[in-house]
PDB file of C-alpha atoms and ligand atoms in Angstrom:
ATOM      1  CA  MET A   1      19.323  -0.388 -29.714  1.00  0.00           C
ATOM      2  CA  SER A   2      18.647  -4.064 -30.634  1.00  0.00           C
ATOM      3  CA  ARG A   3      15.207  -5.302 -30.964  1.00  0.00           C
ATOM      4  CA  ARG A   4      14.251  -8.780 -29.761  1.00  0.00           C
ATOM      5  CA  PRO A   5      13.120 -10.956 -32.662  1.00  0.00           C
ATOM      6  CA  PHE A   6       9.368 -11.754 -32.758  1.00  0.00           C
ATOM      7  CA  ILE A   7       8.094 -14.816 -34.570  1.00  0.00           C
ATOM      8  CA  ALA A   8       4.280 -15.255 -34.772  1.00  0.00           C
ATOM      9  CA  GLY A   9       2.298 -18.050 -36.367  1.00  0.00           C
ATOM     10  CA  ASN A  10      -1.062 -17.198 -37.996  1.00  0.00           C
ATOM     11  CA  TRP A  11      -2.994 -20.493 -38.188  1.00  0.00           C
ATOM     12  CA  LYS A  12      -5.820 -18.795 -40.172  1.00  0.00           C
ATOM     13  CA  MET A  13      -8.887 -21.081 -40.490  1.00  0.00           C
ATOM     14  CA  ASN A  14      -6.975 -24.158 -39.549  1.00  0.00           C
ATOM     15  CA  LYS A  15      -6.898 -26.342 -36.439  1.00  0.00           C
ATOM     16  CA  GLY A  16     -10.108 -26.845 -34.488  1.00  0.00           C
ATOM     17  CA  PRO A  17      -9.770 -27.330 -30.670  1.00  0.00           C
ATOM     18  CA  ARG A  18      -8.567 -31.003 -30.814  1.00  0.00           C
ATOM     19  CA  ASP A  19      -6.023 -30.416 -33.544  1.00  0.00           C
ATOM     20  CA  ALA A  20      -4.978 -27.104 -32.101  1.00  0.00           C
ATOM     21  CA  ASP A  21      -4.343 -28.671 -28.767  1.00  0.00           C
ATOM     22  CA  ALA A  22      -2.209 -31.413 -30.414  1.00  0.00           C
ATOM     23  CA  LEU A  23      -0.104 -28.779 -32.177  1.00  0.00           C
ATOM     24  CA  ALA A  24       0.206 -26.834 -28.919  1.00  0.00           C
ATOM     25  CA  VAL A  25       1.559 -29.874 -27.143  1.00  0.00           C
ATOM     26  CA  GLU A  26       4.243 -30.252 -29.773  1.00  0.00           C
ATOM     27  CA  LEU A  27       5.037 -26.521 -29.764  1.00  0.00           C
ATOM     28  CA  LYS A  28       5.432 -26.524 -25.963  1.00  0.00           C
ATOM     29  CA  ARG A  29       7.922 -29.340 -26.292  1.00  0.00           C
ATOM     30  CA  LEU A  30       9.926 -28.143 -29.177  1.00  0.00           C
ATOM     31  CA  LEU A  31      10.038 -24.448 -28.122  1.00  0.00           C
ATOM     32  CA  ALA A  32      10.931 -25.066 -24.471  1.00  0.00           C
ATOM     33  CA  ASP A  33      14.259 -23.337 -25.171  1.00  0.00           C
ATOM     34  CA  HIS A  34      13.494 -20.430 -27.314  1.00  0.00           C
ATOM     35  CA  ALA A  35      14.917 -17.734 -25.155  1.00  0.00           C
ATOM     36  CA  ALA A  36      16.300 -15.696 -28.046  1.00  0.00           C
ATOM     37  CA  ALA A  37      12.996 -14.579 -29.532  1.00  0.00           C
ATOM     38  CA  ASP A  38       9.427 -13.645 -28.544  1.00  0.00           C
ATOM     39  CA  VAL A  39       6.985 -16.323 -29.940  1.00  0.00           C
ATOM     40  CA  ALA A  40       3.234 -16.227 -30.437  1.00  0.00           C
ATOM     41  CA  VAL A  41       0.604 -18.245 -32.244  1.00  0.00           C
ATOM     42  CA  ALA A  42      -2.752 -17.167 -33.422  1.00  0.00           C
ATOM     43  CA  PRO A  43      -5.349 -20.008 -33.481  1.00  0.00           C
ATOM     44  CA  PRO A  44      -8.984 -19.640 -34.643  1.00  0.00           C
ATOM     45  CA  PHE A  45     -11.238 -18.054 -31.928  1.00  0.00           C
ATOM     46  CA  VAL A  46     -12.816 -21.452 -31.053  1.00  0.00           C
ATOM     47  CA  SER A  47      -9.434 -23.099 -30.356  1.00  0.00           C
ATOM     48  CA  LEU A  48      -8.058 -20.231 -28.181  1.00  0.00           C
ATOM     49  CA  PRO A  49      -9.084 -21.810 -24.773  1.00  0.00           C
ATOM     50  CA  ALA A  50      -7.413 -25.029 -25.550  1.00  0.00           C
ATOM     51  CA  VAL A  51      -4.201 -23.473 -26.815  1.00  0.00           C
ATOM     52  CA  ILE A  52      -4.091 -20.835 -24.054  1.00  0.00           C
ATOM     53  CA  ALA A  53      -4.454 -23.579 -21.406  1.00  0.00           C
ATOM     54  CA  ARG A  54      -1.814 -25.771 -23.023  1.00  0.00           C
ATOM     55  CA  LEU A  55       0.720 -23.005 -23.510  1.00  0.00           C
ATOM     56  CA  GLN A  56       0.562 -21.608 -20.005  1.00  0.00           C
ATOM     57  CA  HIS A  57       4.132 -21.143 -18.579  1.00  0.00           C
ATOM     58  CA  SER A  58       5.580 -22.127 -21.938  1.00  0.00           C
ATOM     59  CA  GLY A  59       6.747 -18.696 -22.926  1.00  0.00           C
ATOM     60  CA  VAL A  60       4.726 -18.952 -26.147  1.00  0.00           C
ATOM     61  CA  ALA A  61       2.023 -16.140 -26.224  1.00  0.00           C
ATOM     62  CA  VAL A  62      -1.335 -16.436 -27.778  1.00  0.00           C
ATOM     63  CA  ALA A  63      -2.900 -13.862 -30.336  1.00  0.00           C
ATOM     64  CA  GLY A  64      -6.378 -13.393 -31.721  1.00  0.00           C
ATOM     65  CA  GLN A  65      -6.502 -13.243 -35.509  1.00  0.00           C
ATOM     66  CA  ASP A  66      -8.912 -10.321 -35.579  1.00  0.00           C
ATOM     67  CA  LEU A  67     -11.230  -8.327 -33.378  1.00  0.00           C
ATOM     68  CA  HIS A  68     -14.311  -6.201 -33.639  1.00  0.00           C
ATOM     69  CA  PRO A  69     -13.915  -2.567 -32.834  1.00  0.00           C
ATOM     70  CA  GLU A  70     -16.711  -2.533 -30.269  1.00  0.00           C
ATOM     71  CA  VAL A  71     -16.610  -3.881 -26.716  1.00  0.00           C
ATOM     72  CA  SER A  72     -19.888  -5.838 -26.972  1.00  0.00           C
ATOM     73  CA  GLY A  73     -23.226  -5.792 -28.505  1.00  0.00           C
ATOM     74  CA  ALA A  74     -25.376  -7.056 -31.405  1.00  0.00           C
ATOM     75  CA  PHE A  75     -22.591  -7.988 -33.841  1.00  0.00           C
ATOM     76  CA  THR A  76     -23.335 -11.651 -34.633  1.00  0.00           C
ATOM     77  CA  GLY A  77     -20.210 -13.756 -35.310  1.00  0.00           C
ATOM     78  CA  ALA A  78     -17.813 -11.060 -33.964  1.00  0.00           C
ATOM     79  CA  VAL A  79     -15.324 -11.179 -31.005  1.00  0.00           C
ATOM     80  CA  SER A  80     -14.101  -8.160 -29.239  1.00  0.00           C
ATOM     81  CA  GLY A  81     -10.693  -7.301 -27.981  1.00  0.00           C
ATOM     82  CA  GLU A  82     -11.959  -7.406 -24.391  1.00  0.00           C
ATOM     83  CA  MET A  83     -13.115 -10.992 -24.942  1.00  0.00           C
ATOM     84  CA  LEU A  84      -9.698 -11.977 -26.312  1.00  0.00           C
ATOM     85  CA  ALA A  85      -7.972 -10.411 -23.386  1.00  0.00           C
ATOM     86  CA  GLN A  86     -10.302 -12.109 -20.922  1.00  0.00           C
ATOM     87  CA  ALA A  87      -9.562 -15.468 -22.794  1.00  0.00           C
ATOM     88  CA  GLY A  88      -5.846 -14.887 -22.113  1.00  0.00           C
ATOM     89  CA  CYS A  89      -4.588 -13.419 -25.426  1.00  0.00           C
ATOM     90  CA  ARG A  90      -1.660 -11.132 -25.338  1.00  0.00           C
ATOM     91  CA  TYR A  91      -1.586 -10.111 -29.056  1.00  0.00           C
ATOM     92  CA  VAL A  92      -4.061  -9.565 -31.785  1.00  0.00           C
ATOM     93  CA  ILE A  93      -3.523  -9.394 -35.541  1.00  0.00           C
ATOM     94  CA  VAL A  94      -5.087  -6.336 -37.154  1.00  0.00           C
ATOM     95  CA  GLY A  95      -5.648  -5.586 -40.714  1.00  0.00           C
ATOM     96  CA  HIS A  96      -4.505  -8.946 -42.322  1.00  0.00           C
ATOM     97  CA  SER A  97      -4.809  -8.673 -46.021  1.00  0.00           C
ATOM     98  CA  GLU A  98      -7.347 -11.626 -45.934  1.00  0.00           C
ATOM     99  CA  ARG A  99      -9.537  -9.541 -43.709  1.00  0.00           C
ATOM    100  CA  ARG A 100      -9.056  -6.556 -45.956  1.00  0.00           C
ATOM    101  CA  SER A 101      -9.819  -8.395 -49.280  1.00  0.00           C
ATOM    102  CA  LEU A 102     -12.223 -11.161 -48.242  1.00  0.00           C
ATOM    103  CA  PHE A 103     -14.111  -9.445 -45.391  1.00  0.00           C
ATOM    104  CA  GLY A 104     -14.141  -5.862 -46.446  1.00  0.00           C
ATOM    105  CA  ASP A 105     -11.960  -4.249 -43.708  1.00  0.00           C
ATOM    106  CA  THR A 106     -11.130  -0.789 -44.960  1.00  0.00           C
ATOM    107  CA  ASP A 107      -8.157   1.415 -43.823  1.00  0.00           C
ATOM    108  CA  ALA A 108     -10.717   3.113 -41.462  1.00  0.00           C
ATOM    109  CA  THR A 109     -11.960  -0.205 -40.069  1.00  0.00           C
ATOM    110  CA  VAL A 110      -8.357  -1.208 -39.481  1.00  0.00           C
ATOM    111  CA  ALA A 111      -7.727   2.023 -37.565  1.00  0.00           C
ATOM    112  CA  ALA A 112     -10.728   1.424 -35.355  1.00  0.00           C
ATOM    113  CA  LYS A 113      -9.602  -2.089 -34.648  1.00  0.00           C
ATOM    114  CA  LEU A 114      -6.044  -0.955 -33.843  1.00  0.00           C
ATOM    115  CA  ARG A 115      -7.554   1.439 -31.196  1.00  0.00           C
ATOM    116  CA  ALA A 116      -9.868  -1.228 -29.897  1.00  0.00           C
ATOM    117  CA  ALA A 117      -6.854  -3.505 -29.427  1.00  0.00           C
ATOM    118  CA  TYR A 118      -5.144  -1.080 -27.147  1.00  0.00           C
ATOM    119  CA  ARG A 119      -8.384  -0.290 -25.341  1.00  0.00           C
ATOM    120  CA  ALA A 120      -8.513  -3.942 -24.448  1.00  0.00           C
ATOM    121  CA  GLY A 121      -4.889  -4.067 -23.286  1.00  0.00           C
ATOM    122  CA  LEU A 122      -3.829  -6.229 -26.240  1.00  0.00           C
ATOM    123  CA  LEU A 123      -0.611  -5.717 -28.250  1.00  0.00           C
ATOM    124  CA  PRO A 124      -1.503  -5.329 -31.900  1.00  0.00           C
ATOM    125  CA  ILE A 125       0.319  -6.765 -34.890  1.00  0.00           C
ATOM    126  CA  LEU A 126      -0.697  -4.427 -37.703  1.00  0.00           C
ATOM    127  CA  CYS A 127      -0.443  -5.906 -41.164  1.00  0.00           C
ATOM    128  CA  VAL A 128       0.278  -3.763 -44.257  1.00  0.00           C
ATOM    129  CA  GLY A 129       1.239  -4.694 -47.808  1.00  0.00           C
ATOM    130  CA  GLU A 130       0.657  -4.135 -51.445  1.00  0.00           C
ATOM    131  CA  THR A 131      -0.892  -6.325 -54.181  1.00  0.00           C
ATOM    132  CA  LEU A 132       1.066  -7.550 -57.201  1.00  0.00           C
ATOM    133  CA  ALA A 133      -0.648  -4.922 -59.436  1.00  0.00           C
ATOM    134  CA  GLN A 134       0.382  -2.121 -57.127  1.00  0.00           C
ATOM    135  CA  ARG A 135       3.983  -3.347 -57.003  1.00  0.00           C
ATOM    136  CA  ASP A 136       4.138  -3.683 -60.695  1.00  0.00           C
ATOM    137  CA  ALA A 137       2.798  -0.120 -60.977  1.00  0.00           C
ATOM    138  CA  GLY A 138       5.599   1.117 -58.785  1.00  0.00           C
ATOM    139  CA  GLN A 139       3.220   1.941 -56.011  1.00  0.00           C
ATOM    140  CA  ALA A 140       4.299  -0.463 -53.227  1.00  0.00           C
ATOM    141  CA  GLN A 141       5.941   2.154 -50.944  1.00  0.00           C
ATOM    142  CA  ASP A 142       3.069   4.637 -51.368  1.00  0.00           C
ATOM    143  CA  ILE A 143       0.404   1.978 -50.668  1.00  0.00           C
ATOM    144  CA  VAL A 144       2.172   0.866 -47.496  1.00  0.00           C
ATOM    145  CA  ALA A 145       2.780   4.436 -46.363  1.00  0.00           C
ATOM    146  CA  GLY A 146      -0.967   5.212 -46.855  1.00  0.00           C
ATOM    147  CA  GLN A 147      -1.984   2.172 -44.807  1.00  0.00           C
ATOM    148  CA  LEU A 148       0.309   3.251 -42.071  1.00  0.00           C
ATOM    149  CA  ALA A 149      -0.788   6.804 -42.125  1.00  0.00           C
ATOM    150  CA  THR A 150      -4.534   5.963 -41.664  1.00  0.00           C
ATOM    151  CA  ALA A 151      -3.911   3.227 -39.122  1.00  0.00           C
ATOM    152  CA  LEU A 152      -1.497   5.300 -36.934  1.00  0.00           C
ATOM    153  CA  ALA A 153      -3.297   8.728 -37.346  1.00  0.00           C
ATOM    154  CA  GLY A 154      -3.480  10.365 -33.818  1.00  0.00           C
ATOM    155  CA  LEU A 155      -2.121   7.242 -31.979  1.00  0.00           C
ATOM    156  CA  PRO A 156      -0.441   8.329 -28.785  1.00  0.00           C
ATOM    157  CA  LEU A 157       3.315   7.733 -28.626  1.00  0.00           C
ATOM    158  CA  ASP A 158       3.145   5.208 -25.864  1.00  0.00           C
ATOM    159  CA  GLN A 159       0.899   3.056 -28.030  1.00  0.00           C
ATOM    160  CA  VAL A 160       2.926   3.490 -31.197  1.00  0.00           C
ATOM    161  CA  LEU A 161       5.915   2.235 -29.139  1.00  0.00           C
ATOM    162  CA  GLN A 162       4.108  -1.024 -28.474  1.00  0.00           C
ATOM    163  CA  LEU A 163       3.275  -1.722 -31.979  1.00  0.00           C
ATOM    164  CA  THR A 164       4.425  -4.489 -34.163  1.00  0.00           C
ATOM    165  CA  ILE A 165       4.081  -3.924 -37.933  1.00  0.00           C
ATOM    166  CA  ALA A 166       3.980  -6.951 -40.249  1.00  0.00           C
ATOM    167  CA  TYR A 167       4.827  -6.249 -43.847  1.00  0.00           C
ATOM    168  CA  GLU A 168       2.990  -8.848 -45.915  1.00  0.00           C
ATOM    169  CA  PRO A 169       3.033  -8.320 -49.549  1.00  0.00           C
ATOM    170  CA  VAL A 170      -0.274  -9.733 -50.769  1.00  0.00           C
ATOM    171  CA  TRP A 171       1.419 -11.500 -53.767  1.00  0.00           C
ATOM    172  CA  ALA A 172       3.632 -13.530 -51.450  1.00  0.00           C
ATOM    173  CA  ILE A 173       0.918 -14.774 -49.063  1.00  0.00           C
ATOM    174  CA  GLY A 174       0.154 -18.435 -49.515  1.00  0.00           C
ATOM    175  CA  THR A 175       1.669 -18.397 -52.930  1.00  0.00           C
ATOM    176  CA  GLY A 176       4.969 -20.020 -52.276  1.00  0.00           C
ATOM    177  CA  ARG A 177       6.494 -16.889 -53.780  1.00  0.00           C
ATOM    178  CA  THR A 178       8.525 -15.033 -51.143  1.00  0.00           C
ATOM    179  CA  ALA A 179       9.839 -11.486 -51.478  1.00  0.00           C
ATOM    180  CA  SER A 180      13.596 -11.818 -51.732  1.00  0.00           C
ATOM    181  CA  PRO A 181      15.565 -10.724 -48.657  1.00  0.00           C
ATOM    182  CA  ALA A 182      16.560  -7.615 -50.552  1.00  0.00           C
ATOM    183  CA  GLN A 183      12.954  -6.731 -51.551  1.00  0.00           C
ATOM    184  CA  ALA A 184      11.697  -7.251 -48.093  1.00  0.00           C
ATOM    185  CA  GLN A 185      14.591  -5.316 -46.530  1.00  0.00           C
ATOM    186  CA  GLU A 186      13.945  -2.353 -48.950  1.00  0.00           C
ATOM    187  CA  MET A 187      10.260  -2.113 -47.766  1.00  0.00           C
ATOM    188  CA  HIS A 188      11.208  -2.645 -44.114  1.00  0.00           C
ATOM    189  CA  ALA A 189      13.781   0.108 -44.335  1.00  0.00           C
ATOM    190  CA  GLY A 190      11.146   2.314 -45.960  1.00  0.00           C
ATOM    191  CA  ILE A 191       8.640   1.633 -43.110  1.00  0.00           C
ATOM    192  CA  ARG A 192      11.305   2.456 -40.534  1.00  0.00           C
ATOM    193  CA  ALA A 193      12.151   5.722 -42.536  1.00  0.00           C
ATOM    194  CA  TRP A 194       8.395   6.525 -42.550  1.00  0.00           C
ATOM    195  CA  LEU A 195       8.379   6.069 -38.700  1.00  0.00           C
ATOM    196  CA  SER A 196      11.565   8.140 -38.340  1.00  0.00           C
ATOM    197  CA  ALA A 197      10.109  10.969 -40.239  1.00  0.00           C
ATOM    198  CA  ARG A 198       7.143  11.280 -37.884  1.00  0.00           C
ATOM    199  CA  TYR A 199       8.173  10.173 -34.445  1.00  0.00           C
ATOM    200  CA  PRO A 200      10.987  10.561 -31.960  1.00  0.00           C
ATOM    201  CA  ARG A 201      13.961   8.402 -32.509  1.00  0.00           C
ATOM    202  CA  GLU A 202      12.899   5.755 -29.935  1.00  0.00           C
ATOM    203  CA  VAL A 203       9.994   4.727 -32.201  1.00  0.00           C
ATOM    204  CA  PRO A 204      11.898   3.510 -35.290  1.00  0.00           C
ATOM    205  CA  ALA A 205      14.439   2.065 -32.837  1.00  0.00           C
ATOM    206  CA  THR A 206      11.822   0.167 -30.853  1.00  0.00           C
ATOM    207  CA  VAL A 207       8.997  -0.816 -33.155  1.00  0.00           C
ATOM    208  CA  ARG A 208       9.482  -4.390 -34.438  1.00  0.00           C
ATOM    209  CA  LEU A 209       8.856  -5.078 -38.141  1.00  0.00           C
ATOM    210  CA  GLN A 210       7.894  -8.631 -39.180  1.00  0.00           C
ATOM    211  CA  TYR A 211       7.951  -9.978 -42.675  1.00  0.00           C
ATOM    212  CA  GLY A 212       5.142 -12.286 -43.799  1.00  0.00           C
ATOM    213  CA  GLY A 213       4.488 -14.211 -46.993  1.00  0.00           C
ATOM    214  CA  SER A 214       5.531 -17.790 -47.690  1.00  0.00           C
ATOM    215  CA  VAL A 215       8.142 -17.787 -44.866  1.00  0.00           C
ATOM    216  CA  THR A 216       9.549 -21.275 -44.471  1.00  0.00           C
ATOM    217  CA  ALA A 217      12.292 -22.918 -42.550  1.00  0.00           C
ATOM    218  CA  SER A 218      14.515 -22.741 -45.550  1.00  0.00           C
ATOM    219  CA  ASN A 219      14.144 -19.023 -46.422  1.00  0.00           C
ATOM    220  CA  ALA A 220      13.675 -17.699 -42.877  1.00  0.00           C
ATOM    221  CA  ALA A 221      17.400 -17.104 -42.122  1.00  0.00           C
ATOM    222  CA  GLY A 222      17.932 -15.036 -45.248  1.00  0.00           C
ATOM    223  CA  LEU A 223      15.016 -12.824 -44.411  1.00  0.00           C
ATOM    224  CA  LEU A 224      15.711 -12.517 -40.692  1.00  0.00           C
ATOM    225  CA  SER A 225      19.334 -11.563 -41.205  1.00  0.00           C
ATOM    226  CA  GLN A 226      18.284  -8.233 -42.861  1.00  0.00           C
ATOM    227  CA  PRO A 227      18.888  -5.289 -40.587  1.00  0.00           C
ATOM    228  CA  ASP A 228      15.312  -4.030 -40.535  1.00  0.00           C
ATOM    229  CA  ILE A 229      13.519  -7.397 -40.436  1.00  0.00           C
ATOM    230  CA  ASP A 230      12.881  -8.103 -36.763  1.00  0.00           C
ATOM    231  CA  GLY A 231      10.794 -11.221 -37.105  1.00  0.00           C
ATOM    232  CA  ALA A 232       8.201 -13.075 -39.237  1.00  0.00           C
ATOM    233  CA  LEU A 233       4.419 -13.665 -39.321  1.00  0.00           C
ATOM    234  CA  VAL A 234       4.155 -17.194 -40.528  1.00  0.00           C
ATOM    235  CA  GLY A 235       1.130 -18.735 -42.131  1.00  0.00           C
ATOM    236  CA  GLY A 236       1.349 -22.319 -43.703  1.00  0.00           C
ATOM    237  CA  ALA A 237       4.698 -23.116 -42.105  1.00  0.00           C
ATOM    238  CA  SER A 238       3.379 -22.514 -38.651  1.00  0.00           C
ATOM    239  CA  LEU A 239       0.911 -25.391 -38.863  1.00  0.00           C
ATOM    240  CA  THR A 240       3.759 -27.862 -38.394  1.00  0.00           C
ATOM    241  CA  ALA A 241       5.604 -27.703 -35.092  1.00  0.00           C
ATOM    242  CA  GLU A 242       8.900 -28.635 -36.634  1.00  0.00           C
ATOM    243  CA  SER A 243       8.961 -26.066 -39.296  1.00  0.00           C
ATOM    244  CA  PHE A 244       7.781 -23.345 -36.955  1.00  0.00           C
ATOM    245  CA  ARG A 245      10.433 -24.357 -34.531  1.00  0.00           C
ATOM    246  CA  ASP A 246      13.054 -24.140 -37.182  1.00  0.00           C
ATOM    247  CA  ILE A 247      11.869 -20.645 -38.144  1.00  0.00           C
ATOM    248  CA  VAL A 248      12.023 -19.585 -34.454  1.00  0.00           C
ATOM    249  CA  ALA A 249      15.562 -21.050 -34.333  1.00  0.00           C
ATOM    250  CA  ALA A 250      16.503 -18.959 -37.388  1.00  0.00           C
ATOM    251  CA  ALA A 251      15.542 -15.823 -35.556  1.00  0.00           C
ATOM    252  CA  GLY A 252      17.810 -16.443 -32.621  1.00  0.00           C
TER     253      GLY A 252
HETATM  254  P1  13P B 301       1.823 -17.885 -45.633  1.00  0.00           P
HETATM  255  O1  13P B 301       3.039 -17.968 -44.797  1.00  0.00           O
HETATM  256  O2  13P B 301       1.001 -19.154 -45.646  1.00  0.00           O
HETATM  257  O3  13P B 301       2.185 -17.288 -46.960  1.00  0.00           O
HETATM  258  O4  13P B 301       0.902 -16.795 -44.954  1.00  0.00           O
HETATM  259  C1  13P B 301       1.482 -15.532 -44.545  1.00  0.00           C
HETATM  260  C2  13P B 301       0.423 -14.844 -43.797  1.00  0.00           C
HETATM  261  O5  13P B 301      -0.578 -14.390 -44.246  1.00  0.00           O
HETATM  262  C3  13P B 301       0.676 -14.752 -42.292  1.00  0.00           C
HETATM  263  O6  13P B 301      -0.276 -13.865 -41.704  1.00  0.00           O
END
């Protein structure tokens, strides 16, 4: 079974409503003809309404960058999955390494957020990945397997089937240092094997695996041509419409 490529842009803490709208205008124009891949962008919360309005009927979906596990309540500064869905988001990023390392998200928090995403009717992009110290210690596969095990524990099959997993080695995020296509493929094959060992065959055949970490227009084709890399989660290079367009083009 062939999986449809999926390219997502994580804008992180960039682009307030005015700049986000300007970027969305450019994306709508440049991505008018991107039928070969699913495409999504994840602006900051405050810019979601502008981007969602601008990208209506463009075929480019919108994602939240994070969500709180609860539906509503006294959680100052937080946004729930239900709110993201009501705003018009289709996807949400869960467990990004910056949430884990800078905001204290544990594997258990990530698991709760993953369940909250499904509860709200959102499609989660679950991020996993090892640090450089963990890779140097030969623990990369074990770390990623552990992150998957806690996040997916007890998740019903129909939800697992809707998952996107983004492998983002922490040492490659925002560093300009990309995993080589062979390194990335090795981990993606490992993730697919992990899924194969635990779920019916349709799961590893269906679940899309994105690579993230310093993906650019020039390295995208090499990464995306690997058999187990189904897409990319792009940070810095998604902030410019042309480079994001070129990455989308490399996928299809
Ligand atoms: P960069 O592409 O800027 O390295 O960021 C990757 C990332 O963290 C996407 O979520």
